[in-house]
């Protein structure tokens, strides 16, 4: 059962990293014409650029992020108990994180669009708050298969 504990701890660590990333900057917006720079968070940040981003975009992104963290924590708990349903929760968590990242990109693009309308040249740069769930998402592309093979595969009989 030590392997199950290892995998449960690894998944819980990924979930904890994603939970922490909720409070970190998601994107840095750099306006080249004015040398203005600022960060987008889950609670806003676009006001600094006089951009209009619906609070719904941030809210939906946050809900997807919380669902992703919840999915990872649920998977860790199920792995600890040795249940195969953990694999499905890992896959759901990957989906939730992908949706989170999509909505965060929408928020950053809204800011850039408003700046372009104002004839300003600007770029957005992903920060640690969006890189973390992206890296976890990439790990979740491979992790369910590895966990399934390590914990739930039946040995072949000769």
Short mmCIF file of N, CA and C in Angstrom, two decimals:
data_model
loop_
_atom_site.label_atom_id
_atom_site.label_comp_id
_atom_site.label_asym_id
_atom_site.label_seq_id
_atom_site.Cartn_x
_atom_site.Cartn_y
_atom_site.Cartn_z
N UNK A 1 0.82 -1.20 0.00
CA UNK A 1 0.00 0.00 0.00
C UNK A 1 0.86 1.26 0.00
N UNK A 2 2.17 1.09 0.11
CA UNK A 2 3.04 2.26 0.11
C UNK A 2 2.99 3.00 -1.21
N UNK A 3 2.83 2.25 -2.32
CA UNK A 3 2.76 2.92 -3.62
C UNK A 3 1.51 3.79 -3.70
N UNK A 4 0.41 3.33 -3.14
CA UNK A 4 -0.82 4.12 -3.15
C UNK A 4 -0.63 5.41 -2.35
N UNK A 5 0.07 5.32 -1.24
CA UNK A 5 0.35 6.50 -0.43
C UNK A 5 1.22 7.48 -1.20
N UNK A 6 2.22 6.97 -1.91
CA UNK A 6 3.09 7.84 -2.72
C UNK A 6 2.28 8.58 -3.77
N UNK A 7 1.47 7.85 -4.53
CA UNK A 7 0.70 8.48 -5.61
C UNK A 7 -0.33 9.44 -5.05
N UNK A 8 -0.95 9.10 -3.92
CA UNK A 8 -1.92 10.00 -3.29
C UNK A 8 -1.23 11.29 -2.86
N UNK A 9 -0.05 11.17 -2.29
CA UNK A 9 0.70 12.36 -1.85
C UNK A 9 1.11 13.21 -3.05
N UNK A 10 1.52 12.56 -4.15
CA UNK A 10 1.93 13.30 -5.35
C UNK A 10 0.75 14.07 -5.93
N UNK A 11 -0.41 13.44 -6.00
CA UNK A 11 -1.60 14.11 -6.53
C UNK A 11 -2.05 15.23 -5.59
N UNK A 12 -1.99 15.00 -4.29
CA UNK A 12 -2.36 16.05 -3.33
C UNK A 12 -1.40 17.24 -3.44
N UNK A 13 -0.13 16.98 -3.69
CA UNK A 13 0.84 18.06 -3.89
C UNK A 13 0.47 18.88 -5.13
N UNK A 14 0.12 18.22 -6.21
CA UNK A 14 -0.30 18.93 -7.42
C UNK A 14 -1.55 19.78 -7.15
N UNK A 15 -2.49 19.22 -6.40
CA UNK A 15 -3.69 19.98 -6.04
C UNK A 15 -3.37 21.18 -5.17
N UNK A 16 -2.45 21.01 -4.25
CA UNK A 16 -2.04 22.13 -3.38
C UNK A 16 -1.36 23.24 -4.18
N UNK A 17 -0.53 22.85 -5.14
CA UNK A 17 0.11 23.85 -5.99
C UNK A 17 -0.93 24.63 -6.79
N UNK A 18 -1.91 23.93 -7.31
CA UNK A 18 -2.98 24.62 -8.06
C UNK A 18 -3.79 25.54 -7.14
N UNK A 19 -4.03 25.10 -5.92
CA UNK A 19 -4.77 25.95 -4.97
C UNK A 19 -3.96 27.21 -4.65
N UNK A 20 -2.67 27.06 -4.45
CA UNK A 20 -1.82 28.22 -4.19
C UNK A 20 -1.79 29.18 -5.36
N UNK A 21 -1.82 28.64 -6.57
CA UNK A 21 -1.74 29.49 -7.76
C UNK A 21 -2.96 30.39 -7.92
N UNK A 22 -4.04 30.10 -7.21
CA UNK A 22 -5.23 30.96 -7.27
C UNK A 22 -4.95 32.36 -6.74
N UNK A 23 -3.95 32.48 -5.89
CA UNK A 23 -3.67 33.76 -5.25
C UNK A 23 -2.47 34.49 -5.87
N UNK A 24 -1.91 33.92 -6.90
CA UNK A 24 -0.73 34.50 -7.55
C UNK A 24 -1.13 35.22 -8.84
N UNK A 25 -0.26 36.09 -9.35
CA UNK A 25 -0.57 36.77 -10.62
C UNK A 25 -0.70 35.75 -11.75
N UNK A 26 -1.72 35.96 -12.59
CA UNK A 26 -1.97 35.05 -13.69
C UNK A 26 -1.27 35.50 -14.97
N UNK A 27 -1.37 36.78 -15.27
CA UNK A 27 -0.75 37.34 -16.47
C UNK A 27 -0.17 38.71 -16.15
N UNK A 28 0.93 39.03 -16.81
CA UNK A 28 1.47 40.39 -16.76
C UNK A 28 1.18 41.02 -18.11
N UNK A 29 0.58 42.21 -18.06
CA UNK A 29 0.29 42.97 -19.27
C UNK A 29 1.33 44.07 -19.37
N UNK A 30 1.98 44.14 -20.50
CA UNK A 30 3.00 45.16 -20.75
C UNK A 30 2.53 46.03 -21.91
N UNK A 31 2.35 47.33 -21.63
CA UNK A 31 2.01 48.30 -22.67
C UNK A 31 3.31 48.96 -23.08
N UNK A 32 3.73 48.72 -24.30
CA UNK A 32 5.03 49.18 -24.76
C UNK A 32 5.06 50.68 -25.02
N UNK A 33 3.97 51.24 -25.46
CA UNK A 33 3.95 52.67 -25.78
C UNK A 33 4.09 53.55 -24.55
N UNK A 34 3.56 53.11 -23.43
CA UNK A 34 3.58 53.93 -22.21
C UNK A 34 4.50 53.36 -21.12
N UNK A 35 5.12 52.22 -21.39
CA UNK A 35 5.95 51.51 -20.40
C UNK A 35 5.16 51.12 -19.16
N UNK A 36 3.86 51.02 -19.30
CA UNK A 36 2.99 50.63 -18.19
C UNK A 36 2.94 49.10 -18.11
N UNK A 37 2.96 48.60 -16.91
CA UNK A 37 2.91 47.16 -16.69
C UNK A 37 2.00 46.87 -15.51
N UNK A 38 1.30 45.77 -15.57
CA UNK A 38 0.42 45.39 -14.47
C UNK A 38 0.06 43.91 -14.55
N UNK A 39 -0.58 43.42 -13.52
CA UNK A 39 -0.89 42.00 -13.42
C UNK A 39 -2.39 41.77 -13.42
N UNK A 40 -2.77 40.64 -13.98
CA UNK A 40 -4.15 40.17 -13.89
C UNK A 40 -4.21 39.06 -12.85
N UNK A 41 -5.19 39.17 -11.97
CA UNK A 41 -5.44 38.16 -10.95
C UNK A 41 -6.83 37.61 -11.17
N UNK A 42 -7.21 36.62 -10.38
CA UNK A 42 -8.58 36.10 -10.48
C UNK A 42 -9.62 37.13 -10.07
N UNK A 43 -9.21 38.13 -9.31
CA UNK A 43 -10.15 39.15 -8.86
C UNK A 43 -10.05 40.44 -9.67
N UNK A 44 -9.29 40.43 -10.74
CA UNK A 44 -9.23 41.61 -11.61
C UNK A 44 -7.82 42.04 -11.91
N UNK A 45 -7.66 43.34 -12.08
CA UNK A 45 -6.38 43.91 -12.43
C UNK A 45 -6.44 44.66 -13.75
N UNK A 46 -7.51 44.45 -14.49
CA UNK A 46 -7.65 45.10 -15.78
C UNK A 46 -7.96 46.59 -15.66
N UNK A 47 -8.43 47.02 -14.49
CA UNK A 47 -8.82 48.41 -14.29
C UNK A 47 -7.64 49.36 -14.50
N UNK A 48 -6.46 48.88 -14.20
CA UNK A 48 -5.26 49.70 -14.34
C UNK A 48 -5.06 50.13 -15.79
N UNK A 49 -5.57 49.35 -16.72
CA UNK A 49 -5.40 49.64 -18.15
C UNK A 49 -6.66 50.25 -18.77
N UNK A 50 -7.61 50.58 -17.93
CA UNK A 50 -8.90 51.11 -18.38
C UNK A 50 -9.57 50.16 -19.38
N UNK A 51 -9.38 48.88 -19.14
CA UNK A 51 -9.99 47.86 -19.99
C UNK A 51 -11.27 47.34 -19.33
N UNK A 52 -12.14 46.79 -20.13
CA UNK A 52 -13.38 46.25 -19.61
C UNK A 52 -13.38 44.73 -19.80
N UNK A 53 -13.34 44.03 -18.70
CA UNK A 53 -13.44 42.57 -18.70
C UNK A 53 -14.57 42.23 -17.74
N UNK A 54 -15.50 41.46 -18.23
CA UNK A 54 -16.63 41.08 -17.40
C UNK A 54 -16.16 40.28 -16.19
N UNK A 55 -16.75 40.55 -15.07
CA UNK A 55 -16.45 39.78 -13.87
C UNK A 55 -16.82 38.32 -14.03
N UNK A 56 -17.73 38.04 -14.95
CA UNK A 56 -18.12 36.66 -15.22
C UNK A 56 -16.93 35.85 -15.74
N UNK A 57 -16.08 36.46 -16.53
CA UNK A 57 -14.92 35.74 -17.07
C UNK A 57 -14.01 35.30 -15.93
N UNK A 58 -13.72 36.21 -15.02
CA UNK A 58 -12.89 35.85 -13.86
C UNK A 58 -13.60 34.83 -12.98
N UNK A 59 -14.89 35.03 -12.78
CA UNK A 59 -15.65 34.12 -11.93
C UNK A 59 -15.70 32.71 -12.49
N UNK A 60 -15.94 32.60 -13.79
CA UNK A 60 -15.99 31.28 -14.41
C UNK A 60 -14.61 30.62 -14.36
N UNK A 61 -13.56 31.39 -14.62
CA UNK A 61 -12.20 30.84 -14.53
C UNK A 61 -11.92 30.35 -13.11
N UNK A 62 -12.34 31.12 -12.12
CA UNK A 62 -12.10 30.72 -10.73
C UNK A 62 -12.89 29.45 -10.39
N UNK A 63 -14.11 29.34 -10.88
CA UNK A 63 -14.90 28.14 -10.61
C UNK A 63 -14.24 26.90 -11.24
N UNK A 64 -13.74 27.05 -12.47
CA UNK A 64 -13.03 25.93 -13.10
C UNK A 64 -11.78 25.59 -12.29
N UNK A 65 -11.08 26.61 -11.81
CA UNK A 65 -9.86 26.37 -11.03
C UNK A 65 -10.18 25.62 -9.74
N UNK A 66 -11.22 26.05 -9.06
CA UNK A 66 -11.62 25.40 -7.81
C UNK A 66 -12.07 23.96 -8.08
N UNK A 67 -12.77 23.77 -9.19
CA UNK A 67 -13.18 22.41 -9.57
C UNK A 67 -11.95 21.54 -9.85
N UNK A 68 -10.94 22.11 -10.49
CA UNK A 68 -9.71 21.36 -10.75
C UNK A 68 -9.01 20.96 -9.47
N UNK A 69 -8.91 21.90 -8.54
CA UNK A 69 -8.29 21.59 -7.24
C UNK A 69 -9.11 20.53 -6.52
N UNK A 70 -10.42 20.69 -6.55
CA UNK A 70 -11.29 19.70 -5.91
C UNK A 70 -11.14 18.32 -6.54
N UNK A 71 -11.04 18.28 -7.86
CA UNK A 71 -10.85 17.00 -8.54
C UNK A 71 -9.54 16.33 -8.16
N UNK A 72 -8.50 17.12 -8.06
CA UNK A 72 -7.21 16.56 -7.67
C UNK A 72 -7.24 16.05 -6.22
N UNK A 73 -7.86 16.81 -5.34
CA UNK A 73 -7.94 16.38 -3.94
C UNK A 73 -8.81 15.14 -3.79
N UNK A 74 -9.90 15.10 -4.54
CA UNK A 74 -10.77 13.91 -4.52
C UNK A 74 -9.99 12.69 -5.04
N UNK A 75 -9.23 12.88 -6.11
CA UNK A 75 -8.43 11.78 -6.66
C UNK A 75 -7.40 11.30 -5.63
N UNK A 76 -6.77 12.23 -4.94
CA UNK A 76 -5.78 11.86 -3.92
C UNK A 76 -6.44 11.03 -2.82
N UNK A 77 -7.61 11.46 -2.40
CA UNK A 77 -8.33 10.75 -1.34
C UNK A 77 -8.71 9.34 -1.79
N UNK A 78 -9.19 9.22 -3.04
CA UNK A 78 -9.57 7.92 -3.57
C UNK A 78 -8.35 7.02 -3.77
N UNK A 79 -7.23 7.61 -4.17
CA UNK A 79 -6.00 6.82 -4.30
C UNK A 79 -5.56 6.28 -2.95
N UNK A 80 -5.67 7.10 -1.93
CA UNK A 80 -5.31 6.67 -0.58
C UNK A 80 -6.15 5.47 -0.14
N UNK A 81 -7.41 5.47 -0.59
CA UNK A 81 -8.31 4.37 -0.26
C UNK A 81 -8.17 3.19 -1.23
N UNK A 82 -7.37 3.38 -2.30
CA UNK A 82 -7.15 2.31 -3.25
C UNK A 82 -8.29 2.09 -4.23
N UNK A 83 -9.03 3.15 -4.55
CA UNK A 83 -10.18 3.01 -5.45
C UNK A 83 -9.82 3.47 -6.86
N UNK A 84 -10.26 2.70 -7.85
CA UNK A 84 -9.97 2.98 -9.26
C UNK A 84 -10.65 4.25 -9.75
N UNK A 85 -11.68 4.71 -9.08
CA UNK A 85 -12.38 5.93 -9.50
C UNK A 85 -11.45 7.14 -9.49
N UNK A 86 -10.32 7.03 -8.83
CA UNK A 86 -9.34 8.12 -8.78
C UNK A 86 -8.85 8.46 -10.18
N UNK A 87 -8.74 7.48 -11.05
CA UNK A 87 -8.26 7.72 -12.41
C UNK A 87 -9.22 8.65 -13.15
N UNK A 88 -10.51 8.41 -12.99
CA UNK A 88 -11.51 9.27 -13.63
C UNK A 88 -11.42 10.69 -13.08
N UNK A 89 -11.20 10.82 -11.78
CA UNK A 89 -11.09 12.16 -11.19
C UNK A 89 -9.84 12.89 -11.68
N UNK A 90 -8.78 12.16 -11.93
CA UNK A 90 -7.58 12.79 -12.50
C UNK A 90 -7.89 13.33 -13.90
N UNK A 91 -8.63 12.57 -14.67
CA UNK A 91 -9.00 13.03 -16.00
C UNK A 91 -9.93 14.24 -15.94
N UNK A 92 -10.88 14.22 -15.01
CA UNK A 92 -11.77 15.38 -14.85
C UNK A 92 -10.97 16.61 -14.42
N UNK A 93 -10.03 16.43 -13.53
CA UNK A 93 -9.21 17.55 -13.07
C UNK A 93 -8.44 18.16 -14.24
N UNK A 94 -7.94 17.33 -15.14
CA UNK A 94 -7.24 17.85 -16.32
C UNK A 94 -8.19 18.70 -17.16
N UNK A 95 -9.40 18.23 -17.35
CA UNK A 95 -10.40 19.01 -18.10
C UNK A 95 -10.69 20.34 -17.42
N UNK A 96 -10.89 20.31 -16.11
CA UNK A 96 -11.19 21.54 -15.37
C UNK A 96 -10.06 22.55 -15.48
N UNK A 97 -8.83 22.08 -15.38
CA UNK A 97 -7.68 22.99 -15.48
C UNK A 97 -7.55 23.56 -16.89
N UNK A 98 -7.85 22.76 -17.89
CA UNK A 98 -7.82 23.27 -19.26
C UNK A 98 -8.86 24.37 -19.46
N UNK A 99 -10.03 24.19 -18.88
CA UNK A 99 -11.07 25.22 -18.99
C UNK A 99 -10.66 26.48 -18.22
N UNK A 100 -10.05 26.32 -17.07
CA UNK A 100 -9.54 27.46 -16.31
C UNK A 100 -8.58 28.27 -17.16
N UNK A 101 -7.63 27.60 -17.76
CA UNK A 101 -6.64 28.30 -18.57
C UNK A 101 -7.27 28.99 -19.77
N UNK A 102 -8.28 28.39 -20.35
CA UNK A 102 -8.98 29.00 -21.48
C UNK A 102 -9.63 30.31 -21.06
N UNK A 103 -10.31 30.32 -19.93
CA UNK A 103 -10.98 31.54 -19.49
C UNK A 103 -9.99 32.61 -19.04
N UNK A 104 -8.86 32.19 -18.49
CA UNK A 104 -7.83 33.18 -18.15
C UNK A 104 -7.27 33.84 -19.41
N UNK A 105 -7.09 33.05 -20.46
CA UNK A 105 -6.64 33.61 -21.73
C UNK A 105 -7.66 34.58 -22.31
N UNK A 106 -8.93 34.27 -22.11
CA UNK A 106 -9.99 35.18 -22.58
C UNK A 106 -9.86 36.53 -21.86
N UNK A 107 -9.63 36.50 -20.57
CA UNK A 107 -9.49 37.75 -19.81
C UNK A 107 -8.29 38.56 -20.31
N UNK A 108 -7.17 37.90 -20.51
CA UNK A 108 -5.98 38.60 -21.00
C UNK A 108 -6.21 39.16 -22.40
N UNK A 109 -6.89 38.40 -23.25
CA UNK A 109 -7.16 38.87 -24.61
C UNK A 109 -8.12 40.05 -24.62
N UNK A 110 -9.06 40.07 -23.69
CA UNK A 110 -9.98 41.21 -23.59
C UNK A 110 -9.21 42.49 -23.27
N UNK A 111 -8.25 42.39 -22.37
CA UNK A 111 -7.44 43.56 -22.02
C UNK A 111 -6.63 44.01 -23.23
N UNK A 112 -6.00 43.05 -23.90
CA UNK A 112 -5.19 43.40 -25.08
C UNK A 112 -6.04 44.00 -26.19
N UNK A 113 -7.25 43.50 -26.35
CA UNK A 113 -8.14 44.05 -27.38
C UNK A 113 -8.50 45.50 -27.06
N UNK A 114 -8.83 45.78 -25.82
CA UNK A 114 -9.14 47.16 -25.44
C UNK A 114 -7.94 48.08 -25.64
N UNK A 115 -6.75 47.59 -25.37
CA UNK A 115 -5.56 48.40 -25.58
C UNK A 115 -5.29 48.62 -27.07
N UNK A 116 -5.55 47.63 -27.88
CA UNK A 116 -5.38 47.80 -29.33
C UNK A 116 -6.38 48.80 -29.89
N UNK A 117 -7.59 48.78 -29.35
CA UNK A 117 -8.60 49.75 -29.77
C UNK A 117 -8.12 51.17 -29.45
N UNK A 118 -7.39 51.31 -28.36
CA UNK A 118 -6.82 52.61 -27.98
C UNK A 118 -5.52 52.90 -28.71
N UNK A 119 -5.20 52.09 -29.72
CA UNK A 119 -3.98 52.24 -30.54
C UNK A 119 -2.70 52.12 -29.73
N UNK A 120 -2.72 51.24 -28.74
CA UNK A 120 -1.53 50.98 -27.93
C UNK A 120 -1.02 49.57 -28.24
N UNK A 121 0.28 49.43 -28.23
CA UNK A 121 0.90 48.13 -28.46
C UNK A 121 1.16 47.48 -27.11
N UNK A 122 0.62 46.27 -26.94
CA UNK A 122 0.75 45.59 -25.65
C UNK A 122 0.87 44.08 -25.87
N UNK A 123 1.44 43.44 -24.89
CA UNK A 123 1.57 41.99 -24.87
C UNK A 123 1.18 41.47 -23.50
N UNK A 124 0.81 40.21 -23.46
CA UNK A 124 0.54 39.56 -22.18
C UNK A 124 1.54 38.42 -22.01
N UNK A 125 1.99 38.27 -20.78
CA UNK A 125 2.96 37.24 -20.45
C UNK A 125 2.42 36.40 -19.30
N UNK A 126 2.39 35.09 -19.49
CA UNK A 126 1.92 34.20 -18.44
C UNK A 126 2.84 34.31 -17.23
N UNK A 127 2.24 34.30 -16.07
CA UNK A 127 2.98 34.37 -14.82
C UNK A 127 2.83 33.05 -14.07
N UNK A 128 3.42 32.98 -12.91
CA UNK A 128 3.46 31.73 -12.15
C UNK A 128 2.05 31.21 -11.83
N UNK A 129 1.08 32.11 -11.69
CA UNK A 129 -0.28 31.70 -11.38
C UNK A 129 -0.95 30.93 -12.50
N UNK A 130 -0.56 31.17 -13.73
CA UNK A 130 -1.12 30.40 -14.84
C UNK A 130 -0.16 29.32 -15.34
N UNK A 131 1.13 29.49 -15.06
CA UNK A 131 2.09 28.45 -15.44
C UNK A 131 1.90 27.21 -14.58
N UNK A 132 1.60 27.39 -13.32
CA UNK A 132 1.46 26.25 -12.42
C UNK A 132 0.34 25.30 -12.87
N UNK A 133 -0.89 25.79 -13.08
CA UNK A 133 -1.91 24.85 -13.55
C UNK A 133 -1.61 24.29 -14.94
N UNK A 134 -0.89 25.05 -15.76
CA UNK A 134 -0.52 24.53 -17.07
C UNK A 134 0.43 23.34 -16.94
N UNK A 135 1.42 23.46 -16.07
CA UNK A 135 2.36 22.36 -15.85
C UNK A 135 1.64 21.16 -15.23
N UNK A 136 0.73 21.43 -14.29
CA UNK A 136 -0.06 20.34 -13.70
C UNK A 136 -0.93 19.69 -14.77
N UNK A 137 -1.52 20.51 -15.64
CA UNK A 137 -2.32 19.97 -16.74
C UNK A 137 -1.47 19.05 -17.62
N UNK A 138 -0.28 19.47 -17.96
CA UNK A 138 0.61 18.63 -18.76
C UNK A 138 0.94 17.33 -18.03
N UNK A 139 1.16 17.41 -16.74
CA UNK A 139 1.44 16.20 -15.95
C UNK A 139 0.23 15.27 -15.96
N UNK A 140 -0.97 15.86 -15.95
CA UNK A 140 -2.18 15.05 -15.93
C UNK A 140 -2.47 14.37 -17.26
N UNK A 141 -1.75 14.76 -18.30
CA UNK A 141 -1.88 14.04 -19.56
C UNK A 141 -1.26 12.64 -19.46
N UNK A 142 -0.28 12.49 -18.56
CA UNK A 142 0.43 11.23 -18.44
C UNK A 142 0.20 10.53 -17.10
N UNK A 143 -0.13 11.28 -16.08
CA UNK A 143 -0.24 10.73 -14.73
C UNK A 143 -1.31 9.65 -14.58
N UNK A 144 -2.52 9.82 -15.12
CA UNK A 144 -3.52 8.76 -14.92
C UNK A 144 -3.07 7.39 -15.43
N UNK A 145 -2.42 7.36 -16.57
CA UNK A 145 -1.93 6.09 -17.10
C UNK A 145 -0.86 5.47 -16.22
N UNK A 146 0.03 6.31 -15.71
CA UNK A 146 1.09 5.82 -14.83
C UNK A 146 0.51 5.28 -13.52
N UNK A 147 -0.45 6.00 -12.97
CA UNK A 147 -1.06 5.57 -11.71
C UNK A 147 -1.82 4.27 -11.93
N UNK A 148 -2.57 4.21 -13.01
CA UNK A 148 -3.34 3.00 -13.31
C UNK A 148 -2.42 1.80 -13.46
N UNK A 149 -1.31 1.99 -14.16
CA UNK A 149 -0.35 0.91 -14.36
C UNK A 149 0.31 0.50 -13.04
N UNK A 150 0.63 1.50 -12.22
CA UNK A 150 1.33 1.22 -10.96
C UNK A 150 0.43 0.57 -9.91
N UNK A 151 -0.84 0.98 -9.88
CA UNK A 151 -1.69 0.53 -8.77
C UNK A 151 -2.78 -0.47 -9.16
N UNK A 152 -3.26 -0.39 -10.37
CA UNK A 152 -4.46 -1.15 -10.69
C UNK A 152 -4.28 -2.17 -11.82
N UNK A 153 -3.07 -2.38 -12.28
CA UNK A 153 -2.87 -3.38 -13.32
C UNK A 153 -2.76 -4.76 -12.67
N UNK A 154 -3.30 -5.72 -13.36
CA UNK A 154 -3.23 -7.08 -12.83
C UNK A 154 -2.01 -7.76 -13.46
N UNK A 155 -1.24 -8.46 -12.67
CA UNK A 155 -0.07 -9.13 -13.23
C UNK A 155 -0.49 -10.23 -14.19
N UNK A 156 0.26 -10.36 -15.30
CA UNK A 156 -0.05 -11.39 -16.28
C UNK A 156 0.43 -12.74 -15.76
N UNK A 157 -0.43 -13.71 -15.90
CA UNK A 157 -0.05 -15.05 -15.45
C UNK A 157 0.54 -15.83 -16.62
N UNK A 158 1.52 -16.62 -16.34
CA UNK A 158 2.21 -17.35 -17.41
C UNK A 158 1.58 -18.69 -17.68
#
